[in-house]
PDB file of C-alpha atoms in Angstrom:
ATOM      1  CA  MET O  20      78.452  46.106 -45.372  1.00  0.00           C
ATOM      2  CA  THR O  21      80.178  48.669 -43.112  1.00  0.00           C
ATOM      3  CA  ASN O  22      83.205  47.931 -41.163  1.00  0.00           C
ATOM      4  CA  ALA O  23      81.117  47.887 -38.110  1.00  0.00           C
ATOM      5  CA  ARG O  24      78.986  45.048 -39.283  1.00  0.00           C
ATOM      6  CA  ARG O  25      80.283  41.350 -38.947  1.00  0.00           C
ATOM      7  CA  VAL O  26      78.827  38.013 -39.952  1.00  0.00           C
ATOM      8  CA  LEU O  27      79.726  34.744 -37.706  1.00  0.00           C
ATOM      9  CA  VAL O  28      78.482  31.648 -39.189  1.00  0.00           C
ATOM     10  CA  HIS O  29      77.954  28.624 -36.967  1.00  0.00           C
ATOM     11  CA  GLN O  30      77.190  25.049 -37.701  1.00  0.00           C
ATOM     12  CA  ASP O  31      73.963  24.871 -36.109  1.00  0.00           C
ATOM     13  CA  ARG O  32      71.613  26.722 -33.489  1.00  0.00           C
ATOM     14  CA  ASP O  33      73.008  25.029 -30.355  1.00  0.00           C
ATOM     15  CA  THR O  34      76.749  26.063 -31.555  1.00  0.00           C
ATOM     16  CA  LEU O  35      75.443  29.752 -32.142  1.00  0.00           C
ATOM     17  CA  ALA O  36      73.733  30.024 -28.983  1.00  0.00           C
ATOM     18  CA  GLY O  37      76.702  28.595 -26.990  1.00  0.00           C
ATOM     19  CA  SER O  38      79.179  30.940 -28.785  1.00  0.00           C
ATOM     20  CA  LEU O  39      77.014  34.059 -28.223  1.00  0.00           C
ATOM     21  CA  ALA O  40      76.686  32.903 -24.528  1.00  0.00           C
ATOM     22  CA  ALA O  41      80.373  32.763 -24.082  1.00  0.00           C
ATOM     23  CA  ARG O  42      80.913  36.074 -25.887  1.00  0.00           C
ATOM     24  CA  PHE O  43      78.263  37.729 -23.746  1.00  0.00           C
ATOM     25  CA  ILE O  44      79.870  36.498 -20.292  1.00  0.00           C
ATOM     26  CA  THR O  45      83.289  37.658 -21.605  1.00  0.00           C
ATOM     27  CA  LYS O  46      82.015  41.085 -22.392  1.00  0.00           C
ATOM     28  CA  VAL O  47      79.829  41.775 -19.569  1.00  0.00           C
ATOM     29  CA  VAL O  48      82.883  40.767 -17.152  1.00  0.00           C
ATOM     30  CA  ASP O  49      85.111  43.272 -18.986  1.00  0.00           C
ATOM     31  CA  LEU O  50      82.602  46.020 -19.070  1.00  0.00           C
ATOM     32  CA  LEU O  51      82.178  45.553 -15.059  1.00  0.00           C
ATOM     33  CA  ASP O  52      85.849  45.840 -14.715  1.00  0.00           C
ATOM     34  CA  GLN O  53      85.508  49.318 -16.174  1.00  0.00           C
ATOM     35  CA  GLN O  54      82.033  50.689 -15.140  1.00  0.00           C
ATOM     36  CA  ALA O  55      79.614  50.278 -12.365  1.00  0.00           C
ATOM     37  CA  GLU O  56      76.934  48.509 -14.248  1.00  0.00           C
ATOM     38  CA  VAL O  57      75.915  47.287 -17.584  1.00  0.00           C
ATOM     39  CA  ASN O  58      72.421  47.734 -19.515  1.00  0.00           C
ATOM     40  CA  ILE O  59      71.140  44.830 -21.516  1.00  0.00           C
ATOM     41  CA  VAL O  60      68.264  44.626 -23.868  1.00  0.00           C
ATOM     42  CA  LEU O  61      66.688  41.276 -24.241  1.00  0.00           C
ATOM     43  CA  THR O  62      64.833  39.544 -26.999  1.00  0.00           C
ATOM     44  CA  GLY O  63      62.300  37.033 -27.268  1.00  0.00           C
ATOM     45  CA  GLY O  64      61.985  34.182 -29.854  1.00  0.00           C
ATOM     46  CA  THR O  65      63.426  30.643 -30.144  1.00  0.00           C
ATOM     47  CA  VAL O  66      66.947  31.671 -30.611  1.00  0.00           C
ATOM     48  CA  GLY O  67      66.751  34.476 -27.905  1.00  0.00           C
ATOM     49  CA  ALA O  68      65.637  31.804 -25.380  1.00  0.00           C
ATOM     50  CA  ALA O  69      68.223  29.564 -26.391  1.00  0.00           C
ATOM     51  CA  VAL O  70      70.928  32.079 -25.829  1.00  0.00           C
ATOM     52  CA  LEU O  71      69.686  32.774 -22.456  1.00  0.00           C
ATOM     53  CA  SER O  72      69.692  29.143 -21.280  1.00  0.00           C
ATOM     54  CA  ALA O  73      73.260  28.600 -22.645  1.00  0.00           C
ATOM     55  CA  ILE O  74      74.274  31.492 -20.636  1.00  0.00           C
ATOM     56  CA  ASN O  75      72.509  30.053 -17.598  1.00  0.00           C
ATOM     57  CA  GLU O  76      74.114  26.468 -18.251  1.00  0.00           C
ATOM     58  CA  SER O  77      77.695  27.894 -18.791  1.00  0.00           C
ATOM     59  CA  PRO O  78      80.147  27.088 -16.061  1.00  0.00           C
ATOM     60  CA  ALA O  79      81.293  30.707 -16.369  1.00  0.00           C
ATOM     61  CA  ARG O  80      77.795  32.244 -15.578  1.00  0.00           C
ATOM     62  CA  ASP O  81      78.667  33.103 -12.148  1.00  0.00           C
ATOM     63  CA  SER O  82      81.817  35.040 -13.078  1.00  0.00           C
ATOM     64  CA  ILE O  83      79.175  37.981 -13.755  1.00  0.00           C
ATOM     65  CA  ASP O  84      78.347  40.111 -10.792  1.00  0.00           C
ATOM     66  CA  TRP O  85      74.738  39.975 -11.647  1.00  0.00           C
ATOM     67  CA  SER O  86      73.828  42.526  -9.034  1.00  0.00           C
ATOM     68  CA  ARG O  87      75.365  45.155 -11.225  1.00  0.00           C
ATOM     69  CA  VAL O  88      73.215  44.146 -14.576  1.00  0.00           C
ATOM     70  CA  VAL O  89      70.382  46.090 -15.712  1.00  0.00           C
ATOM     71  CA  VAL O  90      68.045  44.293 -17.870  1.00  0.00           C
ATOM     72  CA  TRP O  91      65.564  45.725 -20.425  1.00  0.00           C
ATOM     73  CA  TRP O  92      63.343  44.399 -23.441  1.00  0.00           C
ATOM     74  CA  GLY O  93      63.383  45.489 -26.787  1.00  0.00           C
ATOM     75  CA  ASP O  94      59.670  44.393 -27.306  1.00  0.00           C
ATOM     76  CA  GLU O  95      57.033  42.769 -25.566  1.00  0.00           C
ATOM     77  CA  ARG O  96      53.494  40.989 -26.411  1.00  0.00           C
ATOM     78  CA  TRP O  97      50.631  42.878 -24.974  1.00  0.00           C
ATOM     79  CA  LEU O  98      49.491  39.979 -22.676  1.00  0.00           C
ATOM     80  CA  PRO O  99      49.058  39.379 -18.890  1.00  0.00           C
ATOM     81  CA  ARG O 100      51.977  39.475 -16.818  1.00  0.00           C
ATOM     82  CA  GLY O 101      53.254  35.706 -16.447  1.00  0.00           C
ATOM     83  CA  ASP O 102      51.471  34.562 -19.767  1.00  0.00           C
ATOM     84  CA  ALA O 103      53.966  31.869 -21.314  1.00  0.00           C
ATOM     85  CA  GLU O 104      54.043  33.801 -24.685  1.00  0.00           C
ATOM     86  CA  ARG O 105      55.527  37.067 -23.185  1.00  0.00           C
ATOM     87  CA  ASN O 106      59.209  37.633 -23.935  1.00  0.00           C
ATOM     88  CA  ASP O 107      59.912  38.439 -20.092  1.00  0.00           C
ATOM     89  CA  THR O 108      58.298  35.088 -18.888  1.00  0.00           C
ATOM     90  CA  GLN O 109      60.493  33.196 -21.213  1.00  0.00           C
ATOM     91  CA  SER O 110      63.500  35.270 -20.412  1.00  0.00           C
ATOM     92  CA  ARG O 111      62.815  34.570 -16.634  1.00  0.00           C
ATOM     93  CA  ALA O 112      62.591  30.717 -17.277  1.00  0.00           C
ATOM     94  CA  ALA O 113      65.738  30.728 -19.262  1.00  0.00           C
ATOM     95  CA  LEU O 114      67.877  32.848 -17.160  1.00  0.00           C
ATOM     96  CA  LEU O 115      66.643  35.697 -14.742  1.00  0.00           C
ATOM     97  CA  ASP O 116      65.224  33.454 -12.090  1.00  0.00           C
ATOM     98  CA  HIS O 117      68.503  31.526 -11.891  1.00  0.00           C
ATOM     99  CA  VAL O 118      70.940  34.406 -11.181  1.00  0.00           C
ATOM    100  CA  ASN O 119      71.291  37.074  -8.399  1.00  0.00           C
ATOM    101  CA  LEU O 120      69.712  40.171 -10.513  1.00  0.00           C
ATOM    102  CA  ARG O 121      68.318  43.005  -8.058  1.00  0.00           C
ATOM    103  CA  PRO O 122      64.570  43.500  -8.685  1.00  0.00           C
ATOM    104  CA  GLU O 123      65.036  47.192  -8.981  1.00  0.00           C
ATOM    105  CA  ASN O 124      67.418  46.507 -12.045  1.00  0.00           C
ATOM    106  CA  ILE O 125      64.749  44.532 -14.084  1.00  0.00           C
ATOM    107  CA  HIS O 126      62.741  46.797 -16.215  1.00  0.00           C
ATOM    108  CA  TRP O 127      59.693  44.822 -17.195  1.00  0.00           C
ATOM    109  CA  LEU O 128      57.465  46.344 -19.891  1.00  0.00           C
ATOM    110  CA  PRO O 129      53.792  46.923 -18.813  1.00  0.00           C
ATOM    111  CA  ALA O 130      51.223  44.058 -19.105  1.00  0.00           C
ATOM    112  CA  SER O 131      47.740  44.102 -20.181  1.00  0.00           C
ATOM    113  CA  ASP O 132      46.422  43.019 -16.862  1.00  0.00           C
ATOM    114  CA  GLU O 133      47.844  46.053 -14.918  1.00  0.00           C
ATOM    115  CA  GLY O 134      45.021  48.521 -15.491  1.00  0.00           C
ATOM    116  CA  ILE O 135      46.346  50.888 -18.252  1.00  0.00           C
ATOM    117  CA  ASP O 136      45.894  50.771 -22.261  1.00  0.00           C
ATOM    118  CA  LEU O 137      48.434  50.075 -24.720  1.00  0.00           C
ATOM    119  CA  ASP O 138      49.279  53.604 -25.642  1.00  0.00           C
ATOM    120  CA  ALA O 139      49.656  54.477 -21.754  1.00  0.00           C
ATOM    121  CA  ALA O 140      51.809  51.354 -21.480  1.00  0.00           C
ATOM    122  CA  ALA O 141      54.046  52.879 -24.153  1.00  0.00           C
ATOM    123  CA  ALA O 142      54.438  56.231 -22.443  1.00  0.00           C
ATOM    124  CA  ARG O 143      55.123  54.491 -19.099  1.00  0.00           C
ATOM    125  CA  TYR O 144      57.992  52.522 -20.497  1.00  0.00           C
ATOM    126  CA  ALA O 145      59.298  55.617 -22.248  1.00  0.00           C
ATOM    127  CA  ALA O 146      59.345  57.675 -19.047  1.00  0.00           C
ATOM    128  CA  GLU O 147      60.926  54.831 -17.305  1.00  0.00           C
ATOM    129  CA  LEU O 148      63.704  54.566 -19.874  1.00  0.00           C
ATOM    130  CA  ALA O 149      64.071  58.614 -19.386  1.00  0.00           C
ATOM    131  CA  ASP O 150      64.362  58.281 -15.713  1.00  0.00           C
ATOM    132  CA  ALA O 151      67.231  55.766 -16.002  1.00  0.00           C
ATOM    133  CA  ALA O 152      69.210  58.100 -18.218  1.00  0.00           C
ATOM    134  CA  PRO O 153      72.288  59.447 -17.160  1.00  0.00           C
ATOM    135  CA  GLU O 154      72.186  63.321 -16.775  1.00  0.00           C
ATOM    136  CA  GLY O 155      71.887  65.324 -19.919  1.00  0.00           C
ATOM    137  CA  ALA O 156      70.859  62.004 -21.957  1.00  0.00           C
ATOM    138  CA  GLU O 157      67.509  60.829 -22.959  1.00  0.00           C
ATOM    139  CA  LEU O 158      68.264  57.188 -22.673  1.00  0.00           C
ATOM    140  CA  PRO O 159      70.347  54.663 -20.476  1.00  0.00           C
ATOM    141  CA  ARG O 160      73.480  53.672 -22.356  1.00  0.00           C
ATOM    142  CA  PHE O 161      72.956  50.273 -23.502  1.00  0.00           C
ATOM    143  CA  ASP O 162      75.707  48.094 -23.540  1.00  0.00           C
ATOM    144  CA  VAL O 163      74.409  45.162 -25.535  1.00  0.00           C
ATOM    145  CA  THR O 164      71.219  44.737 -27.215  1.00  0.00           C
ATOM    146  CA  PHE O 165      70.023  41.150 -28.391  1.00  0.00           C
ATOM    147  CA  LEU O 166      67.675  40.953 -31.321  1.00  0.00           C
ATOM    148  CA  GLY O 167      65.943  38.035 -33.290  1.00  0.00           C
ATOM    149  CA  VAL O 168      65.101  38.715 -36.845  1.00  0.00           C
ATOM    150  CA  GLY O 169      62.100  37.195 -38.366  1.00  0.00           C
ATOM    151  CA  PRO O 170      61.488  35.457 -41.663  1.00  0.00           C
ATOM    152  CA  ASP O 171      59.937  38.593 -43.119  1.00  0.00           C
ATOM    153  CA  GLY O 172      63.074  40.824 -41.925  1.00  0.00           C
ATOM    154  CA  HIS O 173      61.308  42.333 -38.544  1.00  0.00           C
ATOM    155  CA  VAL O 174      63.157  42.854 -35.495  1.00  0.00           C
ATOM    156  CA  ALA O 175      61.592  43.643 -32.051  1.00  0.00           C
ATOM    157  CA  SER O 176      58.138  44.431 -33.023  1.00  0.00           C
ATOM    158  CA  LEU O 177      59.133  46.538 -35.934  1.00  0.00           C
ATOM    159  CA  PHE O 178      57.440  44.881 -38.909  1.00  0.00           C
ATOM    160  CA  PRO O 179      58.058  45.621 -42.685  1.00  0.00           C
ATOM    161  CA  GLU O 180      55.897  48.429 -44.120  1.00  0.00           C
ATOM    162  CA  ARG O 181      54.384  49.349 -41.009  1.00  0.00           C
ATOM    163  CA  SER O 182      54.566  52.904 -39.599  1.00  0.00           C
ATOM    164  CA  ALA O 183      56.323  51.650 -36.339  1.00  0.00           C
ATOM    165  CA  VAL O 184      59.654  50.995 -38.219  1.00  0.00           C
ATOM    166  CA  ASP O 185      59.700  54.631 -39.534  1.00  0.00           C
ATOM    167  CA  VAL O 186      59.354  56.424 -35.941  1.00  0.00           C
ATOM    168  CA  THR O 187      62.067  58.727 -34.812  1.00  0.00           C
ATOM    169  CA  ASP O 188      60.167  60.904 -32.258  1.00  0.00           C
ATOM    170  CA  ALA O 189      59.540  58.434 -29.651  1.00  0.00           C
ATOM    171  CA  THR O 190      61.463  55.720 -27.907  1.00  0.00           C
ATOM    172  CA  VAL O 191      58.732  53.118 -27.189  1.00  0.00           C
ATOM    173  CA  VAL O 192      55.490  52.795 -29.575  1.00  0.00           C
ATOM    174  CA  ALA O 193      52.480  50.746 -29.338  1.00  0.00           C
ATOM    175  CA  VAL O 194      51.874  47.945 -32.065  1.00  0.00           C
ATOM    176  CA  ARG O 195      48.367  47.312 -33.166  1.00  0.00           C
ATOM    177  CA  ASN O 196      47.371  44.634 -35.989  1.00  0.00           C
ATOM    178  CA  SER O 197      50.736  43.105 -35.829  1.00  0.00           C
ATOM    179  CA  PRO O 198      51.026  40.609 -38.847  1.00  0.00           C
ATOM    180  CA  LYS O 199      52.427  38.108 -36.240  1.00  0.00           C
ATOM    181  CA  PRO O 200      50.365  37.172 -33.280  1.00  0.00           C
ATOM    182  CA  PRO O 201      49.464  38.503 -30.794  1.00  0.00           C
ATOM    183  CA  PRO O 202      48.043  41.636 -32.685  1.00  0.00           C
ATOM    184  CA  GLU O 203      49.044  44.237 -29.993  1.00  0.00           C
ATOM    185  CA  ARG O 204      52.649  44.824 -28.688  1.00  0.00           C
ATOM    186  CA  LEU O 205      55.228  47.485 -27.234  1.00  0.00           C
ATOM    187  CA  THR O 206      58.362  47.980 -28.944  1.00  0.00           C
ATOM    188  CA  LEU O 207      61.442  50.298 -28.701  1.00  0.00           C
ATOM    189  CA  THR O 208      61.934  52.324 -31.762  1.00  0.00           C
ATOM    190  CA  LEU O 209      64.951  51.798 -34.245  1.00  0.00           C
ATOM    191  CA  PRO O 210      66.913  54.966 -32.980  1.00  0.00           C
ATOM    192  CA  VAL O 211      66.802  53.614 -29.707  1.00  0.00           C
ATOM    193  CA  ILE O 212      68.019  50.262 -30.706  1.00  0.00           C
ATOM    194  CA  ASN O 213      70.805  51.804 -32.567  1.00  0.00           C
ATOM    195  CA  SER O 214      71.514  53.727 -29.513  1.00  0.00           C
ATOM    196  CA  SER O 215      73.199  50.643 -28.052  1.00  0.00           C
ATOM    197  CA  ASP O 216      76.961  50.333 -28.233  1.00  0.00           C
ATOM    198  CA  ARG O 217      76.775  46.780 -29.463  1.00  0.00           C
ATOM    199  CA  VAL O 218      73.848  45.005 -31.324  1.00  0.00           C
ATOM    200  CA  TRP O 219      73.916  41.274 -31.457  1.00  0.00           C
ATOM    201  CA  LEU O 220      71.475  39.858 -33.982  1.00  0.00           C
ATOM    202  CA  ALA O 221      70.834  36.113 -33.768  1.00  0.00           C
ATOM    203  CA  LEU O 222      69.180  34.050 -36.564  1.00  0.00           C
ATOM    204  CA  ALA O 223      69.103  30.378 -37.421  1.00  0.00           C
ATOM    205  CA  GLY O 224      66.936  28.500 -39.964  1.00  0.00           C
ATOM    206  CA  SER O 225      66.777  28.618 -43.553  1.00  0.00           C
ATOM    207  CA  ASP O 226      63.649  30.504 -43.271  1.00  0.00           C
ATOM    208  CA  LYS O 227      65.756  33.538 -42.347  1.00  0.00           C
ATOM    209  CA  ALA O 228      68.290  33.181 -45.238  1.00  0.00           C
ATOM    210  CA  SER O 229      66.166  35.589 -47.475  1.00  0.00           C
ATOM    211  CA  ALA O 230      65.969  38.261 -44.640  1.00  0.00           C
ATOM    212  CA  LEU O 231      69.585  38.258 -43.840  1.00  0.00           C
ATOM    213  CA  GLY O 232      70.690  38.372 -47.329  1.00  0.00           C
ATOM    214  CA  LEU O 233      68.317  41.453 -48.118  1.00  0.00           C
ATOM    215  CA  ALA O 234      69.469  42.972 -44.762  1.00  0.00           C
ATOM    216  CA  LEU O 235      73.111  42.744 -45.632  1.00  0.00           C
ATOM    217  CA  ALA O 236      72.334  44.104 -49.140  1.00  0.00           C
ATOM    218  CA  GLY O 237      71.247  47.263 -48.239  1.00  0.00           C
ATOM    219  CA  ALA O 238      67.503  46.640 -48.549  1.00  0.00           C
ATOM    220  CA  SER O 239      65.266  49.503 -47.374  1.00  0.00           C
ATOM    221  CA  THR O 240      64.696  49.639 -43.665  1.00  0.00           C
ATOM    222  CA  HIS O 241      61.045  50.196 -44.257  1.00  0.00           C
ATOM    223  CA  GLU O 242      60.877  46.805 -46.323  1.00  0.00           C
ATOM    224  CA  VAL O 243      63.417  44.885 -44.368  1.00  0.00           C
ATOM    225  CA  PRO O 244      63.706  46.510 -40.787  1.00  0.00           C
ATOM    226  CA  ALA O 245      66.808  44.429 -39.885  1.00  0.00           C
ATOM    227  CA  ALA O 246      68.563  46.296 -42.382  1.00  0.00           C
ATOM    228  CA  GLY O 247      68.118  49.405 -40.564  1.00  0.00           C
ATOM    229  CA  VAL O 248      70.026  48.189 -37.509  1.00  0.00           C
ATOM    230  CA  GLU O 249      73.622  49.409 -36.556  1.00  0.00           C
ATOM    231  CA  GLY O 250      74.888  49.758 -33.150  1.00  0.00           C
ATOM    232  CA  ARG O 251      77.084  52.464 -32.109  1.00  0.00           C
ATOM    233  CA  LEU O 252      80.367  50.310 -32.010  1.00  0.00           C
ATOM    234  CA  ARG O 253      79.595  46.815 -33.360  1.00  0.00           C
ATOM    235  CA  THR O 254      76.848  45.150 -34.999  1.00  0.00           C
ATOM    236  CA  VAL O 255      77.393  41.440 -35.065  1.00  0.00           C
ATOM    237  CA  PHE O 256      75.010  38.715 -36.940  1.00  0.00           C
ATOM    238  CA  PHE O 257      75.360  35.494 -35.194  1.00  0.00           C
ATOM    239  CA  VAL O 258      73.853  32.918 -37.914  1.00  0.00           C
ATOM    240  CA  ASP O 259      73.767  29.384 -38.337  1.00  0.00           C
ATOM    241  CA  ARG O 260      74.836  27.639 -41.797  1.00  0.00           C
ATOM    242  CA  ASP O 261      71.002  27.402 -42.792  1.00  0.00           C
ATOM    243  CA  ALA O 262      70.446  31.135 -42.231  1.00  0.00           C
ATOM    244  CA  ALA O 263      73.846  31.995 -43.783  1.00  0.00           C
ATOM    245  CA  ALA O 264      72.690  30.386 -47.211  1.00  0.00           C
ATOM    246  CA  GLU O 265      72.072  33.848 -49.041  1.00  0.00           C
ATOM    247  CA  VAL O 266      75.440  35.616 -47.471  1.00  0.00           C
ATOM    248  CA  PRO O 267      78.133  36.388 -49.992  1.00  0.00           C
ATOM    249  CA  ALA O 268      81.346  34.688 -48.701  1.00  0.00           C
ATOM    250  CA  ASP O 269      83.300  37.990 -48.586  1.00  0.00           C
ATOM    251  CA  LEU O 270      80.745  39.193 -46.018  1.00  0.00           C
ATOM    252  CA  ILE O 271      81.250  36.325 -43.588  1.00  0.00           C
ATOM    253  CA  ALA O 272      84.051  37.451 -41.013  1.00  0.00           C
ATOM    254  CA  VAL O 273      84.353  34.221 -39.179  1.00  0.00           C
ATOM    255  CA  GLU O 274      83.035  30.644 -39.788  1.00  0.00           C
ATOM    256  CA  TYR O 275      83.067  28.317 -36.803  1.00  0.00           C
TER     257      TYR O 275
END
């Protein structure tokens, strides 16, 4: 494990979500003291939603000037807008509908009922990323990217031994025949994820223990996509005790 990676172990999922929420609020407040806005990349899944709910329920939630927060997603399920299984629908219910975000600062991934096909949708989001980039850059500067990790080690919709995980010449790709339903998805590629200053991965449950252990042991990114995640400044794994079962003690930075 490089010095840029840390593993923070928490008693259970609720403690993990609360800790990550508190860290997020503190970090965003600090960043907004130094810069005009922050770019955040959200994730889906049970733990991702739990973290957003914990942010929403925090008494410190409104210490953030939400009008200066810009929201993106790491991946999305190719379903109609508003479908309960879409990541953005879950994000709205957990947090986004409860804070003062500017509509133009919410960058929804395209939906299946918007009259374009999956490849055109990937191209559209790639163009949106490029349009939001500072002059001379190809991407926005992401301050924090949230990721979940599947039992198979997938992150976003980058699945083991699938071509998307190896893509380096595109920012957004279409995913077909996903091993996890629904079969069609959109996802940021690994270089985009790793362009983020900070990547915070959240894992809870014993079914994640093997994937976490392999990721930290230096497994092949093609076989365990989580192994290839590394933010520019910091990569932190927020895990509960069950997920940490196969992490060597010397790799654990803090235990709560």
